[in-house]
C-alpha cells in the first residue's frame, strides 16, 4: 500500500484582523500547524493531529476559542466545539460549555466515551466532571480585550454587527499516513450573543465534516449563514462531484454569499492530500504543512513558504 504523505491545514478564523494582532495570529496558526504536523510525522492519527492543533489555538488568547473567547450578553464565556473522524464518520461535539480550558478535548471524549454526538451546557459539564476534566474559574478564560469589546457592545449606540466581522473561530483538518481524514473546530461564538446561542461550530456538516471517501473541512465565519447552507458538507459534496478543494471551497462560499449574504472561510483537504484555505471575508489566518513545507497567510493572495527543517534549525 502506498502510504499517504500527511497534510495538516489550520485556520484561526475569518473576518477582520486588526493590524496590532496580525503577528500574533500568524504565529498562532503556524505554531498550531507545526504542532499538528509533528503528531502526524510521529505516526499519530489525523484525529490526534487536529485535536492538538485546535488545543494549541484554544490556549492562545489571540483567537476566539478557549482562552480569549468572546463574551455573551451576560459577560460570560460559552464555547462550542466539534471533532470528526473520516474513517467511520464518528463525531463528538459540545455546546455552550463554560469553565473548561479545552472544549475540543471534551468533544473528543464525547466521541470516544459515549454513544452520543453532542452534549450541551449542564450535561456537558457533568460529563466533563465524570471524565476528570479540571474545572477552571470562568474568569481565567476572559481576556481584557474580550471584556472591553463586550462593554463597547453594551453601549446604546453600539452596533455589535460591526464587531462580528472579527470572528476568529479556530479549526484544523488533516490526512494521516494511513489516508484517514479528520476535522476539528472550536469557538467562543459571537460577541454579546444571547445566552444559550449555539452557532455552526457544534453542528455536524456546518462547522465541520470529515469523510475518507472525499475529504475534510472546517469552517469559520457567520455561524447562522453557515448553518443555512450546511457549508462543510456542501464543500465535500462539490468534491464528490469532481471539484478540486479550491474550486469546491470557492463555489460553496460564493453560494453562501449570494444566497444568504453570509461571509466566511474554510480549510479543506481531499482524500488525495490536496488542500485549500479560502475565504470571502477580508482576512483569514491560516497555515498548512505538506511535504515538510510550511505555507501560511492572512490576506487574500498572501502565501509564505518556509521549510520545516529550516524552522527546526532556528529552534
PDB file of C-alpha atoms in Angstrom:
ATOM      1  CA  UNK A   1       0.000   0.000   0.000  1.00  0.00           C
ATOM      2  CA  UNK A   2       1.365   3.416  -0.949  1.00  0.00           C
ATOM      3  CA  UNK A   3       1.453   5.426   2.266  1.00  0.00           C
ATOM      4  CA  UNK A   4      -0.059   8.895   2.186  1.00  0.00           C
ATOM      5  CA  UNK A   5       2.069  11.918   2.839  1.00  0.00           C
ATOM      6  CA  UNK A   6       0.448  13.564   5.845  1.00  0.00           C
ATOM      7  CA  UNK A   7      -1.019  17.062   5.480  1.00  0.00           C
ATOM      8  CA  UNK A   8      -2.471  19.453   8.038  1.00  0.00           C
ATOM      9  CA  UNK A   9      -4.300  22.754   7.434  1.00  0.00           C
ATOM     10  CA  UNK A  10      -5.429  25.114  10.216  1.00  0.00           C
ATOM     11  CA  UNK A  11      -7.385  28.369  10.398  1.00  0.00           C
ATOM     12  CA  UNK A  12      -7.610  30.958  13.154  1.00  0.00           C
ATOM     13  CA  UNK A  13     -10.872  32.489  11.969  1.00  0.00           C
ATOM     14  CA  UNK A  14     -12.178  34.534   9.065  1.00  0.00           C
ATOM     15  CA  UNK A  15     -13.074  38.192   9.440  1.00  0.00           C
ATOM     16  CA  UNK A  16     -11.169  41.357  10.038  1.00  0.00           C
ATOM     17  CA  UNK A  17      -7.833  41.005  11.784  1.00  0.00           C
ATOM     18  CA  UNK A  18      -6.615  44.232  13.342  1.00  0.00           C
ATOM     19  CA  UNK A  19      -3.083  45.349  12.455  1.00  0.00           C
ATOM     20  CA  UNK A  20      -1.755  45.023  16.004  1.00  0.00           C
ATOM     21  CA  UNK A  21      -2.994  41.415  16.176  1.00  0.00           C
ATOM     22  CA  UNK A  22      -1.682  40.197  12.821  1.00  0.00           C
ATOM     23  CA  UNK A  23       1.688  38.949  14.032  1.00  0.00           C
ATOM     24  CA  UNK A  24       0.133  37.093  16.949  1.00  0.00           C
ATOM     25  CA  UNK A  25      -2.447  35.446  14.698  1.00  0.00           C
ATOM     26  CA  UNK A  26       0.184  34.418  12.147  1.00  0.00           C
ATOM     27  CA  UNK A  27       2.432  32.998  14.843  1.00  0.00           C
ATOM     28  CA  UNK A  28      -0.524  31.192  16.432  1.00  0.00           C
ATOM     29  CA  UNK A  29      -1.677  29.374  13.298  1.00  0.00           C
ATOM     30  CA  UNK A  30       1.909  28.490  12.374  1.00  0.00           C
ATOM     31  CA  UNK A  31       2.529  27.047  15.849  1.00  0.00           C
ATOM     32  CA  UNK A  32      -0.720  25.042  15.655  1.00  0.00           C
ATOM     33  CA  UNK A  33       0.061  23.662  12.177  1.00  0.00           C
ATOM     34  CA  UNK A  34       3.594  22.637  13.161  1.00  0.00           C
ATOM     35  CA  UNK A  35       2.274  21.012  16.359  1.00  0.00           C
ATOM     36  CA  UNK A  36      -0.319  19.015  14.433  1.00  0.00           C
ATOM     37  CA  UNK A  37       2.187  18.055  11.754  1.00  0.00           C
ATOM     38  CA  UNK A  38       4.639  16.781  14.332  1.00  0.00           C
ATOM     39  CA  UNK A  39       1.880  14.463  15.638  1.00  0.00           C
ATOM     40  CA  UNK A  40       1.368  13.149  12.074  1.00  0.00           C
ATOM     41  CA  UNK A  41       5.121  12.684  11.488  1.00  0.00           C
ATOM     42  CA  UNK A  42       5.338  10.577  14.639  1.00  0.00           C
ATOM     43  CA  UNK A  43       2.654   8.278  13.253  1.00  0.00           C
ATOM     44  CA  UNK A  44      -0.265   9.895  15.105  1.00  0.00           C
ATOM     45  CA  UNK A  45      -3.753   9.791  13.591  1.00  0.00           C
ATOM     46  CA  UNK A  46      -5.493  12.634  11.774  1.00  0.00           C
ATOM     47  CA  UNK A  47      -7.841  12.888  14.780  1.00  0.00           C
ATOM     48  CA  UNK A  48      -4.864  13.275  17.155  1.00  0.00           C
ATOM     49  CA  UNK A  49      -3.355  15.929  14.892  1.00  0.00           C
ATOM     50  CA  UNK A  50      -6.454  18.126  14.532  1.00  0.00           C
ATOM     51  CA  UNK A  51      -7.152  17.898  18.259  1.00  0.00           C
ATOM     52  CA  UNK A  52      -3.592  19.000  19.055  1.00  0.00           C
ATOM     53  CA  UNK A  53      -3.690  21.894  16.557  1.00  0.00           C
ATOM     54  CA  UNK A  54      -7.009  23.184  17.894  1.00  0.00           C
ATOM     55  CA  UNK A  55      -5.944  22.785  21.528  1.00  0.00           C
ATOM     56  CA  UNK A  56      -2.927  24.941  20.765  1.00  0.00           C
ATOM     57  CA  UNK A  57      -5.177  27.734  19.429  1.00  0.00           C
ATOM     58  CA  UNK A  58      -7.690  27.396  22.293  1.00  0.00           C
ATOM     59  CA  UNK A  59      -4.785  28.120  24.647  1.00  0.00           C
ATOM     60  CA  UNK A  60      -3.735  31.177  22.594  1.00  0.00           C
ATOM     61  CA  UNK A  61      -5.588  34.361  23.646  1.00  0.00           C
ATOM     62  CA  UNK A  62      -5.346  35.767  20.087  1.00  0.00           C
ATOM     63  CA  UNK A  63      -8.214  33.528  18.996  1.00  0.00           C
ATOM     64  CA  UNK A  64     -11.922  33.391  19.795  1.00  0.00           C
ATOM     65  CA  UNK A  65     -11.829  29.883  21.320  1.00  0.00           C
ATOM     66  CA  UNK A  66     -10.863  28.623  24.765  1.00  0.00           C
ATOM     67  CA  UNK A  67      -8.925  31.411  26.489  1.00  0.00           C
ATOM     68  CA  UNK A  68      -9.729  34.609  24.569  1.00  0.00           C
ATOM     69  CA  UNK A  69     -13.318  33.609  23.739  1.00  0.00           C
ATOM     70  CA  UNK A  70     -15.770  36.473  23.309  1.00  0.00           C
ATOM     71  CA  UNK A  71     -18.470  37.043  25.949  1.00  0.00           C
ATOM     72  CA  UNK A  72     -22.222  36.514  25.747  1.00  0.00           C
ATOM     73  CA  UNK A  73     -24.781  39.196  26.667  1.00  0.00           C
ATOM     74  CA  UNK A  74     -24.277  38.416  30.372  1.00  0.00           C
ATOM     75  CA  UNK A  75     -20.497  38.735  30.150  1.00  0.00           C
ATOM     76  CA  UNK A  76     -19.733  35.010  30.320  1.00  0.00           C
ATOM     77  CA  UNK A  77     -17.800  32.663  28.072  1.00  0.00           C
ATOM     78  CA  UNK A  78     -19.880  29.920  26.399  1.00  0.00           C
ATOM     79  CA  UNK A  79     -17.943  27.715  23.970  1.00  0.00           C
ATOM     80  CA  UNK A  80     -18.772  25.228  21.194  1.00  0.00           C
ATOM     81  CA  UNK A  81     -16.518  22.577  19.613  1.00  0.00           C
ATOM     82  CA  UNK A  82     -16.677  19.591  17.267  1.00  0.00           C
ATOM     83  CA  UNK A  83     -14.331  16.826  16.127  1.00  0.00           C
ATOM     84  CA  UNK A  84     -14.944  14.200  13.440  1.00  0.00           C
ATOM     85  CA  UNK A  85     -13.181  11.064  12.245  1.00  0.00           C
ATOM     86  CA  UNK A  86     -13.481  10.429   8.499  1.00  0.00           C
ATOM     87  CA  UNK A  87     -12.786   6.723   8.849  1.00  0.00           C
ATOM     88  CA  UNK A  88     -16.158   5.765  10.323  1.00  0.00           C
ATOM     89  CA  UNK A  89     -17.968   9.134  10.486  1.00  0.00           C
ATOM     90  CA  UNK A  90     -17.747   9.167  14.286  1.00  0.00           C
ATOM     91  CA  UNK A  91     -18.111  12.656  15.709  1.00  0.00           C
ATOM     92  CA  UNK A  92     -18.293  14.358  19.091  1.00  0.00           C
ATOM     93  CA  UNK A  93     -19.350  17.895  19.951  1.00  0.00           C
ATOM     94  CA  UNK A  94     -20.114  20.141  22.906  1.00  0.00           C
ATOM     95  CA  UNK A  95     -22.082  23.369  23.000  1.00  0.00           C
ATOM     96  CA  UNK A  96     -22.483  26.264  25.438  1.00  0.00           C
ATOM     97  CA  UNK A  97     -19.802  24.869  27.766  1.00  0.00           C
ATOM     98  CA  UNK A  98     -18.205  27.008  30.454  1.00  0.00           C
ATOM     99  CA  UNK A  99     -15.266  26.803  32.834  1.00  0.00           C
ATOM    100  CA  UNK A 100     -13.048  24.358  30.933  1.00  0.00           C
ATOM    101  CA  UNK A 101      -9.837  25.241  29.131  1.00  0.00           C
ATOM    102  CA  UNK A 102     -10.167  22.962  26.091  1.00  0.00           C
ATOM    103  CA  UNK A 103     -13.644  22.225  24.705  1.00  0.00           C
ATOM    104  CA  UNK A 104     -12.031  20.244  21.854  1.00  0.00           C
ATOM    105  CA  UNK A 105     -10.736  17.660  24.357  1.00  0.00           C
ATOM    106  CA  UNK A 106     -14.238  17.307  25.766  1.00  0.00           C
ATOM    107  CA  UNK A 107     -15.691  16.924  22.249  1.00  0.00           C
ATOM    108  CA  UNK A 108     -13.251  14.089  21.596  1.00  0.00           C
ATOM    109  CA  UNK A 109     -14.301  12.362  24.828  1.00  0.00           C
ATOM    110  CA  UNK A 110     -17.960  12.673  23.779  1.00  0.00           C
ATOM    111  CA  UNK A 111     -16.982  10.939  20.529  1.00  0.00           C
ATOM    112  CA  UNK A 112     -14.991   8.158  22.180  1.00  0.00           C
ATOM    113  CA  UNK A 113     -16.639   7.575  25.576  1.00  0.00           C
ATOM    114  CA  UNK A 114     -20.356   8.000  24.843  1.00  0.00           C
ATOM    115  CA  UNK A 115     -22.889   6.705  22.325  1.00  0.00           C
ATOM    116  CA  UNK A 116     -23.901  10.307  21.662  1.00  0.00           C
ATOM    117  CA  UNK A 117     -22.578  13.008  19.351  1.00  0.00           C
ATOM    118  CA  UNK A 118     -23.442  16.276  21.085  1.00  0.00           C
ATOM    119  CA  UNK A 119     -23.657  17.229  24.748  1.00  0.00           C
ATOM    120  CA  UNK A 120     -24.718  20.694  25.830  1.00  0.00           C
ATOM    121  CA  UNK A 121     -24.361  23.112  28.723  1.00  0.00           C
ATOM    122  CA  UNK A 122     -25.083  21.441  32.098  1.00  0.00           C
ATOM    123  CA  UNK A 123     -24.980  17.884  30.754  1.00  0.00           C
ATOM    124  CA  UNK A 124     -21.618  18.557  29.112  1.00  0.00           C
ATOM    125  CA  UNK A 125     -20.449  19.971  32.441  1.00  0.00           C
ATOM    126  CA  UNK A 126     -21.474  16.810  34.311  1.00  0.00           C
ATOM    127  CA  UNK A 127     -19.780  14.648  31.678  1.00  0.00           C
ATOM    128  CA  UNK A 128     -16.577  16.729  31.967  1.00  0.00           C
ATOM    129  CA  UNK A 129     -16.607  16.154  35.739  1.00  0.00           C
ATOM    130  CA  UNK A 130     -17.143  12.425  35.253  1.00  0.00           C
ATOM    131  CA  UNK A 131     -14.171  12.340  32.861  1.00  0.00           C
ATOM    132  CA  UNK A 132     -11.960  14.159  35.360  1.00  0.00           C
ATOM    133  CA  UNK A 133     -11.550  17.303  33.242  1.00  0.00           C
ATOM    134  CA  UNK A 134     -10.383  20.058  35.592  1.00  0.00           C
ATOM    135  CA  UNK A 135     -12.838  22.888  36.091  1.00  0.00           C
ATOM    136  CA  UNK A 136     -11.331  26.367  35.906  1.00  0.00           C
ATOM    137  CA  UNK A 137     -12.878  29.670  37.016  1.00  0.00           C
ATOM    138  CA  UNK A 138     -14.711  31.341  34.108  1.00  0.00           C
ATOM    139  CA  UNK A 139     -12.606  34.500  34.596  1.00  0.00           C
ATOM    140  CA  UNK A 140      -9.495  32.547  33.601  1.00  0.00           C
ATOM    141  CA  UNK A 141     -10.820  32.377  30.028  1.00  0.00           C
ATOM    142  CA  UNK A 142     -11.685  36.082  29.828  1.00  0.00           C
ATOM    143  CA  UNK A 143      -9.109  38.426  28.329  1.00  0.00           C
ATOM    144  CA  UNK A 144      -9.028  42.194  28.795  1.00  0.00           C
ATOM    145  CA  UNK A 145      -9.849  42.548  25.102  1.00  0.00           C
ATOM    146  CA  UNK A 146     -12.969  40.354  25.240  1.00  0.00           C
ATOM    147  CA  UNK A 147     -14.248  42.315  28.242  1.00  0.00           C
ATOM    148  CA  UNK A 148     -13.572  45.655  26.511  1.00  0.00           C
ATOM    149  CA  UNK A 149     -15.424  44.546  23.411  1.00  0.00           C
ATOM    150  CA  UNK A 150     -18.355  43.262  25.481  1.00  0.00           C
ATOM    151  CA  UNK A 151     -18.636  46.637  27.272  1.00  0.00           C
ATOM    152  CA  UNK A 152     -18.474  48.516  23.961  1.00  0.00           C
ATOM    153  CA  UNK A 153     -21.254  46.375  22.545  1.00  0.00           C
ATOM    154  CA  UNK A 154     -23.464  47.159  25.560  1.00  0.00           C
ATOM    155  CA  UNK A 155     -23.431  50.889  24.786  1.00  0.00           C
ATOM    156  CA  UNK A 156     -26.806  52.044  23.449  1.00  0.00           C
ATOM    157  CA  UNK A 157     -25.383  53.401  20.174  1.00  0.00           C
ATOM    158  CA  UNK A 158     -23.137  50.393  19.556  1.00  0.00           C
ATOM    159  CA  UNK A 159     -23.554  48.083  16.579  1.00  0.00           C
ATOM    160  CA  UNK A 160     -22.476  44.575  17.604  1.00  0.00           C
ATOM    161  CA  UNK A 161     -22.823  43.544  13.932  1.00  0.00           C
ATOM    162  CA  UNK A 162     -19.816  45.764  13.201  1.00  0.00           C
ATOM    163  CA  UNK A 163     -17.719  43.755  15.658  1.00  0.00           C
ATOM    164  CA  UNK A 164     -18.912  40.388  14.406  1.00  0.00           C
ATOM    165  CA  UNK A 165     -16.587  40.870  11.468  1.00  0.00           C
ATOM    166  CA  UNK A 166     -13.669  39.993  13.738  1.00  0.00           C
ATOM    167  CA  UNK A 167     -14.764  36.407  14.263  1.00  0.00           C
ATOM    168  CA  UNK A 168     -11.918  34.061  14.967  1.00  0.00           C
ATOM    169  CA  UNK A 169     -13.296  30.532  15.283  1.00  0.00           C
ATOM    170  CA  UNK A 170     -10.362  28.077  15.093  1.00  0.00           C
ATOM    171  CA  UNK A 171     -10.147  24.822  13.171  1.00  0.00           C
ATOM    172  CA  UNK A 172      -7.962  22.136  11.646  1.00  0.00           C
ATOM    173  CA  UNK A 173      -8.204  19.409   9.010  1.00  0.00           C
ATOM    174  CA  UNK A 174      -5.684  16.647   8.356  1.00  0.00           C
ATOM    175  CA  UNK A 175      -4.932  13.490   6.432  1.00  0.00           C
ATOM    176  CA  UNK A 176      -2.589  10.957   8.057  1.00  0.00           C
ATOM    177  CA  UNK A 177      -0.202   8.398   6.565  1.00  0.00           C
ATOM    178  CA  UNK A 178      -2.997   5.782   6.569  1.00  0.00           C
ATOM    179  CA  UNK A 179      -5.142   8.056   4.406  1.00  0.00           C
ATOM    180  CA  UNK A 180      -7.650   8.824   7.182  1.00  0.00           C
ATOM    181  CA  UNK A 181      -9.011  12.371   7.359  1.00  0.00           C
ATOM    182  CA  UNK A 182     -10.362  14.348  10.328  1.00  0.00           C
ATOM    183  CA  UNK A 183     -11.587  17.819  11.221  1.00  0.00           C
ATOM    184  CA  UNK A 184     -11.873  19.842  14.426  1.00  0.00           C
ATOM    185  CA  UNK A 185     -13.423  23.265  15.072  1.00  0.00           C
ATOM    186  CA  UNK A 186     -13.756  25.316  18.279  1.00  0.00           C
ATOM    187  CA  UNK A 187     -15.180  28.762  19.090  1.00  0.00           C
ATOM    188  CA  UNK A 188     -16.388  31.219  21.694  1.00  0.00           C
ATOM    189  CA  UNK A 189     -19.163  32.236  19.288  1.00  0.00           C
ATOM    190  CA  UNK A 190     -20.463  35.750  18.677  1.00  0.00           C
ATOM    191  CA  UNK A 191     -19.773  38.666  20.998  1.00  0.00           C
ATOM    192  CA  UNK A 192     -22.815  39.667  23.098  1.00  0.00           C
ATOM    193  CA  UNK A 193     -24.808  36.676  21.804  1.00  0.00           C
ATOM    194  CA  UNK A 194     -27.950  35.575  23.633  1.00  0.00           C
ATOM    195  CA  UNK A 195     -27.334  33.136  26.480  1.00  0.00           C
ATOM    196  CA  UNK A 196     -27.554  29.602  25.091  1.00  0.00           C
ATOM    197  CA  UNK A 197     -26.903  30.628  21.475  1.00  0.00           C
ATOM    198  CA  UNK A 198     -25.197  27.825  19.578  1.00  0.00           C
ATOM    199  CA  UNK A 199     -23.774  28.543  16.131  1.00  0.00           C
ATOM    200  CA  UNK A 200     -22.468  26.385  13.323  1.00  0.00           C
ATOM    201  CA  UNK A 201     -19.381  25.072  15.121  1.00  0.00           C
ATOM    202  CA  UNK A 202     -21.055  22.327  17.166  1.00  0.00           C
ATOM    203  CA  UNK A 203     -23.314  21.294  14.278  1.00  0.00           C
ATOM    204  CA  UNK A 204     -22.087  18.379  12.173  1.00  0.00           C
ATOM    205  CA  UNK A 205     -21.965  19.322   8.479  1.00  0.00           C
ATOM    206  CA  UNK A 206     -21.876  23.038   9.233  1.00  0.00           C
ATOM    207  CA  UNK A 207     -18.865  23.685  11.487  1.00  0.00           C
ATOM    208  CA  UNK A 208     -17.000  20.714  10.059  1.00  0.00           C
ATOM    209  CA  UNK A 209     -17.268  17.389   8.304  1.00  0.00           C
ATOM    210  CA  UNK A 210     -14.833  14.569   7.555  1.00  0.00           C
ATOM    211  CA  UNK A 211     -15.284  11.530   5.317  1.00  0.00           C
ATOM    212  CA  UNK A 212     -12.430   9.372   3.979  1.00  0.00           C
ATOM    213  CA  UNK A 213     -14.390   8.967   0.731  1.00  0.00           C
ATOM    214  CA  UNK A 214     -13.990  12.669  -0.097  1.00  0.00           C
ATOM    215  CA  UNK A 215     -12.048  14.709   2.447  1.00  0.00           C
ATOM    216  CA  UNK A 216     -12.406  17.016   5.438  1.00  0.00           C
ATOM    217  CA  UNK A 217     -13.295  20.651   6.008  1.00  0.00           C
ATOM    218  CA  UNK A 218     -13.562  23.114   8.908  1.00  0.00           C
ATOM    219  CA  UNK A 219     -15.436  26.403   8.585  1.00  0.00           C
ATOM    220  CA  UNK A 220     -15.405  29.869  10.139  1.00  0.00           C
ATOM    221  CA  UNK A 221     -17.491  32.987   9.638  1.00  0.00           C
ATOM    222  CA  UNK A 222     -21.093  33.989  10.254  1.00  0.00           C
ATOM    223  CA  UNK A 223     -22.470  30.923  12.040  1.00  0.00           C
ATOM    224  CA  UNK A 224     -26.130  31.374  11.181  1.00  0.00           C
ATOM    225  CA  UNK A 225     -25.305  31.729   7.462  1.00  0.00           C
ATOM    226  CA  UNK A 226     -23.033  28.674   7.570  1.00  0.00           C
ATOM    227  CA  UNK A 227     -25.863  26.636   9.140  1.00  0.00           C
ATOM    228  CA  UNK A 228     -28.365  27.724   6.468  1.00  0.00           C
ATOM    229  CA  UNK A 229     -26.246  26.213   3.678  1.00  0.00           C
ATOM    230  CA  UNK A 230     -24.633  23.411   5.752  1.00  0.00           C
ATOM    231  CA  UNK A 231     -21.329  24.727   4.428  1.00  0.00           C
ATOM    232  CA  UNK A 232     -18.858  21.974   5.406  1.00  0.00           C
ATOM    233  CA  UNK A 233     -20.968  19.206   3.878  1.00  0.00           C
ATOM    234  CA  UNK A 234     -21.684  21.347   0.803  1.00  0.00           C
ATOM    235  CA  UNK A 235     -17.954  21.632   0.071  1.00  0.00           C
ATOM    236  CA  UNK A 236     -17.479  17.858   0.322  1.00  0.00           C
ATOM    237  CA  UNK A 237     -20.492  17.372  -1.960  1.00  0.00           C
ATOM    238  CA  UNK A 238     -18.795  19.559  -4.583  1.00  0.00           C
ATOM    239  CA  UNK A 239     -15.599  17.495  -4.231  1.00  0.00           C
ATOM    240  CA  UNK A 240     -17.621  14.300  -4.665  1.00  0.00           C
ATOM    241  CA  UNK A 241     -18.811  15.823  -7.967  1.00  0.00           C
ATOM    242  CA  UNK A 242     -15.159  16.075  -9.010  1.00  0.00           C
ATOM    243  CA  UNK A 243     -14.198  19.618  -7.995  1.00  0.00           C
ATOM    244  CA  UNK A 244     -10.750  20.377  -6.574  1.00  0.00           C
ATOM    245  CA  UNK A 245     -10.633  21.556  -2.936  1.00  0.00           C
ATOM    246  CA  UNK A 246     -10.059  25.148  -4.039  1.00  0.00           C
ATOM    247  CA  UNK A 247     -12.914  25.244  -6.566  1.00  0.00           C
ATOM    248  CA  UNK A 248     -15.258  23.409  -4.179  1.00  0.00           C
ATOM    249  CA  UNK A 249     -14.468  25.896  -1.397  1.00  0.00           C
ATOM    250  CA  UNK A 250     -14.923  28.958  -3.631  1.00  0.00           C
ATOM    251  CA  UNK A 251     -18.150  27.594  -5.124  1.00  0.00           C
ATOM    252  CA  UNK A 252     -19.672  26.937  -1.694  1.00  0.00           C
ATOM    253  CA  UNK A 253     -18.544  30.283  -0.234  1.00  0.00           C
ATOM    254  CA  UNK A 254     -19.903  32.069  -3.292  1.00  0.00           C
ATOM    255  CA  UNK A 255     -23.243  30.302  -2.903  1.00  0.00           C
ATOM    256  CA  UNK A 256     -23.422  31.293   0.776  1.00  0.00           C
ATOM    257  CA  UNK A 257     -22.729  34.912  -0.136  1.00  0.00           C
ATOM    258  CA  UNK A 258     -25.272  35.155  -2.980  1.00  0.00           C
ATOM    259  CA  UNK A 259     -27.979  33.022  -1.348  1.00  0.00           C
ATOM    260  CA  UNK A 260     -27.952  34.298   2.249  1.00  0.00           C
ATOM    261  CA  UNK A 261     -25.463  37.204   2.230  1.00  0.00           C
ATOM    262  CA  UNK A 262     -23.073  35.365   4.559  1.00  0.00           C
ATOM    263  CA  UNK A 263     -19.281  35.673   4.623  1.00  0.00           C
ATOM    264  CA  UNK A 264     -16.826  33.111   5.925  1.00  0.00           C
ATOM    265  CA  UNK A 265     -13.770  30.997   5.354  1.00  0.00           C
ATOM    266  CA  UNK A 266     -12.902  27.325   5.032  1.00  0.00           C
ATOM    267  CA  UNK A 267      -9.969  24.950   5.084  1.00  0.00           C
ATOM    268  CA  UNK A 268     -10.140  21.742   3.081  1.00  0.00           C
ATOM    269  CA  UNK A 269      -8.103  18.619   2.442  1.00  0.00           C
ATOM    270  CA  UNK A 270      -9.244  15.931   0.000  1.00  0.00           C
ATOM    271  CA  UNK A 271      -8.537  12.203   0.092  1.00  0.00           C
ATOM    272  CA  UNK A 272      -5.549  12.685  -2.255  1.00  0.00           C
ATOM    273  CA  UNK A 273      -3.930  15.160   0.163  1.00  0.00           C
ATOM    274  CA  UNK A 274      -4.670  18.275  -1.927  1.00  0.00           C
ATOM    275  CA  UNK A 275      -5.596  21.241   0.256  1.00  0.00           C
ATOM    276  CA  UNK A 276      -7.125  24.705   0.167  1.00  0.00           C
ATOM    277  CA  UNK A 277      -7.629  27.691   2.505  1.00  0.00           C
ATOM    278  CA  UNK A 278     -10.249  30.082   1.047  1.00  0.00           C
ATOM    279  CA  UNK A 279     -12.322  32.965   2.418  1.00  0.00           C
ATOM    280  CA  UNK A 280     -14.855  35.589   1.335  1.00  0.00           C
ATOM    281  CA  UNK A 281     -14.092  37.891   4.285  1.00  0.00           C
ATOM    282  CA  UNK A 282     -11.291  40.497   4.260  1.00  0.00           C
ATOM    283  CA  UNK A 283      -8.924  38.122   6.008  1.00  0.00           C
ATOM    284  CA  UNK A 284      -8.429  34.670   7.490  1.00  0.00           C
ATOM    285  CA  UNK A 285      -5.327  33.477   9.308  1.00  0.00           C
ATOM    286  CA  UNK A 286      -4.335  30.021   8.050  1.00  0.00           C
ATOM    287  CA  UNK A 287      -1.334  27.690   7.855  1.00  0.00           C
ATOM    288  CA  UNK A 288      -0.581  24.376   6.149  1.00  0.00           C
ATOM    289  CA  UNK A 289       2.222  21.838   6.378  1.00  0.00           C
ATOM    290  CA  UNK A 290       2.733  19.418   3.490  1.00  0.00           C
ATOM    291  CA  UNK A 291       5.917  17.703   2.225  1.00  0.00           C
ATOM    292  CA  UNK A 292       7.845  19.367   5.081  1.00  0.00           C
ATOM    293  CA  UNK A 293       6.942  22.806   3.747  1.00  0.00           C
ATOM    294  CA  UNK A 294       5.015  25.324   5.815  1.00  0.00           C
ATOM    295  CA  UNK A 295       2.617  27.678   3.993  1.00  0.00           C
ATOM    296  CA  UNK A 296       0.746  30.487   5.732  1.00  0.00           C
ATOM    297  CA  UNK A 297      -1.066  33.768   5.207  1.00  0.00           C
ATOM    298  CA  UNK A 298      -3.788  36.177   6.317  1.00  0.00           C
ATOM    299  CA  UNK A 299      -4.664  38.342   3.305  1.00  0.00           C
ATOM    300  CA  UNK A 300      -6.190  37.216   0.010  1.00  0.00           C
ATOM    301  CA  UNK A 301      -3.369  36.107  -2.286  1.00  0.00           C
ATOM    302  CA  UNK A 302      -0.811  36.063   0.531  1.00  0.00           C
ATOM    303  CA  UNK A 303       1.158  32.799   0.757  1.00  0.00           C
ATOM    304  CA  UNK A 304       4.500  32.495   2.520  1.00  0.00           C
ATOM    305  CA  UNK A 305       6.532  29.289   2.248  1.00  0.00           C
ATOM    306  CA  UNK A 306       9.201  28.053   4.657  1.00  0.00           C
ATOM    307  CA  UNK A 307      10.907  24.689   5.025  1.00  0.00           C
ATOM    308  CA  UNK A 308      10.068  22.941   8.282  1.00  0.00           C
ATOM    309  CA  UNK A 309      13.683  21.788   8.640  1.00  0.00           C
ATOM    310  CA  UNK A 310      14.943  25.370   8.459  1.00  0.00           C
ATOM    311  CA  UNK A 311      12.424  26.371  11.146  1.00  0.00           C
ATOM    312  CA  UNK A 312      13.549  23.488  13.359  1.00  0.00           C
ATOM    313  CA  UNK A 313      17.177  24.566  12.974  1.00  0.00           C
ATOM    314  CA  UNK A 314      16.203  28.053  14.143  1.00  0.00           C
ATOM    315  CA  UNK A 315      14.751  26.330  17.203  1.00  0.00           C
TER     316      UNK A 315
END
